[in-house]
Amino acid sequence: MLLQEKAKARKQSGTFLIEGHREISIATKGGYEMETLLFLPEICSEAEATKLSKNAELIAINKEIYQKLAYRDTTEGILAVAKSKSTQLSDLQLSENPLILVAEAPEKPGNIGALLRTADAANLDAVIIANPKSDLYNPNIVRSSVGCLFTNQIATGTTSEIIAFLKEKKINFYCATLQNSNPYHIENYTTPTALVVGTEATGLTQEWREAATQNIIIPMQGEIDSMNVSVAAAILIFEAKRQRGF
């Protein structure tokens, strides 16, 4: 199915594919609308499928079709065609004292999934992807996020758009970078805050570094000068949560 393989097909149709009971349930709870449920009767009954979404069209499929559509090695006999959500910055619903994660140009679906899992664990207001390299509804991101794609508010935009958005909302933003940085733990994250991380290979672009409220660094004591972006993000996020008393 093109929804599995082609970002262009997902964008044009405004739909994407979700696989598995848990992911479909989490997406439904997160406000995603299911258009169609495709179920393999030998594994998932029509009654089970109906419980996942009462408004979706139900279509029984055979094993051959299911195996072509299923992305995971383990099978649960159920897939859903769901409607995508808006990722416009203007659609974000923020609290009075938001805590936001911004990731610039993350490329690896596994890293994006891990970032979304961390954001869910910390109950962040939003995750914003600057200059996205991957389609958010890529099956690898859906899978690696273990459903957290559906539990987070997510927006995308260019670096310039996001910086303007943060400034308009009076949200301080702290950029994880080597240049002109203070140790991350000495900054105050108890006011409206965005924590900004870049790629492991090239870090954040100059535009972020120059516009930041303050650049921050996680002191490194080994031979290398960077760590996995999702690990770095988790350290920063939970320091902010600690300061806020969780």
CSV table of C-alpha atoms in Angstrom, one decimal:
chain,number,residue,atom,x,y,z
A,1,MET,CA,0.0,0.0,0.0
A,2,LEU,CA,1.3,3.4,-0.9
A,3,LEU,CA,0.4,4.8,2.5
A,4,GLN,CA,3.1,2.6,3.9
A,5,GLU,CA,5.8,3.3,1.4
A,6,LYS,CA,5.3,6.9,0.1
A,7,ALA,CA,5.3,10.1,2.0
A,8,LYS,CA,3.7,11.8,-1.0
A,9,ALA,CA,0.7,9.5,-0.9
A,10,ARG,CA,0.2,10.1,2.8
A,11,LYS,CA,0.4,13.9,2.3
A,12,GLN,CA,-1.9,13.9,-0.7
A,13,SER,CA,-4.5,11.7,1.0
A,14,GLY,CA,-4.2,13.2,4.4
A,15,THR,CA,-4.1,9.7,5.8
A,16,PHE,CA,-1.6,7.2,7.1
A,17,LEU,CA,-1.5,3.6,8.3
A,18,ILE,CA,-1.5,2.5,12.0
A,19,GLU,CA,-0.7,-1.1,12.9
A,20,GLY,CA,-1.7,-2.9,16.2
A,21,HIS,CA,-4.3,-2.8,18.9
A,22,ARG,CA,-2.3,-0.6,21.3
A,23,GLU,CA,-1.3,2.0,18.7
A,24,ILE,CA,-4.8,2.3,17.3
A,25,SER,CA,-6.3,2.7,20.8
A,26,ILE,CA,-3.7,5.3,21.8
A,27,ALA,CA,-4.3,7.2,18.5
A,28,THR,CA,-8.1,7.1,19.0
A,29,LYS,CA,-7.7,8.4,22.6
A,30,GLY,CA,-5.4,11.1,21.2
A,31,GLY,CA,-8.1,12.4,18.9
A,32,TYR,CA,-7.1,10.8,15.7
A,33,GLU,CA,-10.0,9.8,13.4
A,34,MET,CA,-10.0,6.3,12.0
A,35,GLU,CA,-11.4,6.1,8.4
A,36,THR,CA,-11.1,2.4,7.9
A,37,LEU,CA,-10.1,-0.7,10.0
A,38,LEU,CA,-8.6,-3.6,8.1
A,39,PHE,CA,-8.8,-6.8,10.0
A,40,LEU,CA,-7.7,-10.4,9.4
A,41,PRO,CA,-10.6,-12.6,10.8
A,42,GLU,CA,-8.3,-15.5,11.7
A,43,ILE,CA,-6.5,-13.3,14.2
A,44,CYS,CA,-8.8,-10.3,15.0
A,45,SER,CA,-12.6,-10.7,15.0
A,46,GLU,CA,-15.0,-8.1,13.7
A,47,ALA,CA,-16.2,-7.5,17.3
A,48,GLU,CA,-12.7,-6.8,18.4
A,49,ALA,CA,-12.2,-4.4,15.5
A,50,THR,CA,-15.4,-2.6,16.3
A,51,LYS,CA,-14.3,-1.9,19.9
A,52,LEU,CA,-11.3,0.0,18.5
A,53,SER,CA,-13.4,2.5,16.5
A,54,LYS,CA,-17.2,2.5,16.2
A,55,ASN,CA,-17.3,5.0,13.3
A,56,ALA,CA,-14.7,3.5,11.0
A,57,GLU,CA,-15.5,1.4,8.0
A,58,LEU,CA,-14.7,-2.3,8.7
A,59,ILE,CA,-13.0,-4.4,5.9
A,60,ALA,CA,-12.1,-8.0,6.3
A,61,ILE,CA,-8.9,-8.9,4.4
A,62,ASN,CA,-7.2,-12.1,3.7
A,63,LYS,CA,-3.8,-13.2,4.9
A,64,GLU,CA,-2.0,-12.4,1.7
A,65,ILE,CA,-3.2,-8.8,1.6
A,66,TYR,CA,-2.5,-8.5,5.3
A,67,GLN,CA,1.1,-9.6,5.0
A,68,LYS,CA,1.7,-7.1,2.3
A,69,LEU,CA,0.3,-4.3,4.5
A,70,ALA,CA,1.7,-5.2,7.9
A,71,TYR,CA,5.0,-3.6,8.7
A,72,ARG,CA,6.0,-5.4,11.9
A,73,ASP,CA,7.2,-9.0,12.2
A,74,THR,CA,4.8,-9.6,15.1
A,75,THR,CA,1.2,-9.6,13.9
A,76,GLU,CA,-2.1,-8.6,15.6
A,77,GLY,CA,-4.3,-8.8,12.6
A,78,ILE,CA,-5.5,-5.2,12.7
A,79,LEU,CA,-4.6,-2.1,10.8
A,80,ALA,CA,-6.2,1.3,10.5
A,81,VAL,CA,-6.3,4.1,7.9
A,82,ALA,CA,-6.3,7.2,10.1
A,83,LYS,CA,-6.6,10.9,9.2
A,84,SER,CA,-3.5,13.0,9.8
A,85,LYS,CA,-3.6,16.0,12.1
A,86,SER,CA,-2.5,19.6,11.5
A,87,THR,CA,1.1,20.3,12.4
A,88,GLN,CA,0.7,24.1,12.2
A,89,LEU,CA,2.4,26.1,14.9
A,90,SER,CA,-0.8,28.2,15.2
A,91,ASP,CA,-2.8,25.1,16.2
A,92,LEU,CA,-0.7,24.4,19.3
A,93,GLN,CA,-2.6,24.7,22.6
A,94,LEU,CA,-0.1,25.7,25.2
A,95,SER,CA,-0.4,26.0,29.0
A,96,GLU,CA,0.4,29.3,30.8
A,97,ASN,CA,3.9,28.1,31.6
A,98,PRO,CA,4.8,25.8,28.8
A,99,LEU,CA,7.8,23.4,28.5
A,100,ILE,CA,8.5,22.6,24.9
A,101,LEU,CA,11.1,20.4,23.0
A,102,VAL,CA,12.4,21.7,19.7
A,103,ALA,CA,14.4,19.4,17.5
A,104,GLU,CA,16.1,20.8,14.4
A,105,ALA,CA,16.2,18.5,11.3
A,106,PRO,CA,16.2,15.1,13.0
A,107,GLU,CA,16.8,12.5,10.3
A,108,LYS,CA,16.6,9.0,11.9
A,109,PRO,CA,13.1,7.8,12.6
A,110,GLY,CA,14.4,5.9,15.7
A,111,ASN,CA,15.7,9.2,17.2
A,112,ILE,CA,12.4,11.0,16.5
A,113,GLY,CA,10.5,8.1,18.1
A,114,ALA,CA,12.8,8.3,21.1
A,115,LEU,CA,12.3,12.0,21.4
A,116,LEU,CA,8.5,11.6,21.3
A,117,ARG,CA,8.7,8.9,24.0
A,118,THR,CA,10.7,11.2,26.3
A,119,ALA,CA,8.3,14.1,25.6
A,120,ASP,CA,5.4,11.9,26.6
A,121,ALA,CA,7.2,10.7,29.7
A,122,ALA,CA,7.7,14.3,30.8
A,123,ASN,CA,4.2,15.4,29.7
A,124,LEU,CA,5.6,18.3,27.7
A,125,ASP,CA,3.3,20.9,26.2
A,126,ALA,CA,4.6,20.2,22.7
A,127,VAL,CA,7.3,18.9,20.4
A,128,ILE,CA,8.3,21.1,17.5
A,129,ILE,CA,10.3,19.8,14.6
A,130,ALA,CA,12.3,22.4,12.7
A,131,ASN,CA,13.1,21.8,9.1
A,132,PRO,CA,11.8,18.2,9.2
A,133,LYS,CA,13.7,15.7,7.1
A,134,SER,CA,11.2,12.9,7.6
A,135,ASP,CA,7.5,12.6,7.2
A,136,LEU,CA,6.0,12.4,10.7
A,137,TYR,CA,3.7,9.5,9.7
A,138,ASN,CA,6.6,7.4,8.4
A,139,PRO,CA,5.8,3.8,9.6
A,140,ASN,CA,9.3,3.7,11.3
A,141,ILE,CA,8.4,6.8,13.3
A,142,VAL,CA,5.0,5.4,14.2
A,143,ARG,CA,6.6,2.1,15.3
A,144,SER,CA,9.6,3.6,17.2
A,145,SER,CA,7.5,6.1,19.1
A,146,VAL,CA,5.4,3.1,20.5
A,147,GLY,CA,2.3,5.3,20.2
A,148,CYS,CA,3.8,8.5,21.5
A,149,LEU,CA,3.4,10.1,18.1
A,150,PHE,CA,-0.3,10.2,19.1
A,151,THR,CA,0.1,11.4,22.7
A,152,ASN,CA,2.1,14.6,22.0
A,153,GLN,CA,1.1,17.9,20.4
A,154,ILE,CA,3.4,18.1,17.4
A,155,ALA,CA,4.1,21.0,15.1
A,156,THR,CA,6.6,21.6,12.3
A,157,GLY,CA,8.1,24.7,10.7
A,158,THR,CA,11.2,26.3,9.5
A,159,THR,CA,13.8,27.5,12.0
A,160,SER,CA,12.9,31.1,11.3
A,161,GLU,CA,9.2,30.4,11.8
A,162,ILE,CA,9.7,28.6,15.0
A,163,ILE,CA,12.0,31.3,16.4
A,164,ALA,CA,9.4,33.9,15.6
A,165,PHE,CA,6.7,31.8,17.2
A,166,LEU,CA,8.7,31.4,20.4
A,167,LYS,CA,9.5,35.1,20.6
A,168,GLU,CA,5.9,36.1,20.0
A,169,LYS,CA,4.7,33.7,22.8
A,170,LYS,CA,7.5,35.1,25.1
A,171,ILE,CA,9.0,31.7,25.5
A,172,ASN,CA,12.7,31.6,26.4
A,173,PHE,CA,14.7,29.1,24.4
A,174,TYR,CA,17.9,27.3,25.4
A,175,CYS,CA,20.0,25.8,22.6
A,176,ALA,CA,22.2,22.8,23.2
A,177,THR,CA,25.4,23.6,21.5
A,178,LEU,CA,29.2,23.8,22.1
A,179,GLN,CA,29.5,27.4,21.2
A,180,ASN,CA,29.2,30.2,23.9
A,181,SER,CA,27.4,27.9,26.3
A,182,ASN,CA,26.7,27.7,30.0
A,183,PRO,CA,26.4,24.4,31.8
A,184,TYR,CA,22.8,23.4,31.4
A,185,HIS,CA,22.1,22.9,35.1
A,186,ILE,CA,22.8,26.6,36.1
A,187,GLU,CA,20.0,28.0,33.9
A,188,ASN,CA,16.4,28.6,35.1
A,189,TYR,CA,13.7,26.7,33.3
A,190,THR,CA,10.8,27.5,35.6
A,191,THR,CA,9.4,30.1,33.2
A,192,PRO,CA,8.0,29.4,29.7
A,193,THR,CA,10.8,27.4,28.2
A,194,ALA,CA,11.8,25.6,25.0
A,195,LEU,CA,14.8,23.3,24.9
A,196,VAL,CA,16.4,23.1,21.5
A,197,VAL,CA,18.5,20.2,20.2
A,198,GLY,CA,20.2,19.6,16.9
A,199,THR,CA,21.6,16.6,15.0
A,200,GLU,CA,24.5,14.6,16.4
A,201,ALA,CA,26.5,15.2,13.2
A,202,THR,CA,26.3,18.9,12.8
A,203,GLY,CA,24.5,20.3,15.8
A,204,LEU,CA,22.3,23.4,15.7
A,205,THR,CA,22.5,25.9,12.9
A,206,GLN,CA,23.9,29.4,13.5
A,207,GLU,CA,20.4,30.9,13.3
A,208,TRP,CA,19.5,29.1,16.5
A,209,ARG,CA,22.8,29.7,18.3
A,210,GLU,CA,22.6,33.5,17.7
A,211,ALA,CA,18.9,33.9,18.6
A,212,ALA,CA,19.0,31.8,21.8
A,213,THR,CA,18.0,33.2,25.1
A,214,GLN,CA,21.1,31.2,26.2
A,215,ASN,CA,23.2,28.4,24.7
A,216,ILE,CA,23.7,25.5,27.0
A,217,ILE,CA,26.0,22.5,27.2
A,218,ILE,CA,26.0,19.2,28.9
A,219,PRO,CA,29.5,18.8,30.3
A,220,MET,CA,31.3,15.8,28.8
A,221,GLN,CA,34.1,13.9,30.6
A,222,GLY,CA,35.0,11.3,28.0
A,223,GLU,CA,36.7,11.5,24.6
A,224,ILE,CA,33.7,12.5,22.5
A,225,ASP,CA,31.9,15.8,22.4
A,226,SER,CA,28.4,14.7,21.7
A,227,MET,CA,25.8,12.1,22.7
A,228,ASN,CA,22.7,10.7,21.2
A,229,VAL,CA,20.2,13.5,20.6
A,230,SER,CA,17.4,11.7,22.5
A,231,VAL,CA,19.6,11.1,25.5
A,232,ALA,CA,20.7,14.8,25.5
A,233,ALA,CA,17.1,15.9,25.2
A,234,ALA,CA,16.1,13.7,28.1
A,235,ILE,CA,18.8,15.1,30.4
A,236,LEU,CA,17.7,18.7,29.6
A,237,ILE,CA,14.0,18.0,29.9
A,238,PHE,CA,14.2,16.3,33.2
A,239,GLU,CA,16.4,19.0,34.7
A,240,ALA,CA,13.7,21.4,33.7
A,241,LYS,CA,11.1,19.1,35.3
A,242,ARG,CA,13.2,18.9,38.4
A,243,GLN,CA,13.3,22.6,38.7
A,244,ARG,CA,9.6,22.8,38.3
A,245,GLY,CA,9.0,20.2,41.0
A,246,PHE,CA,7.8,17.7,38.5
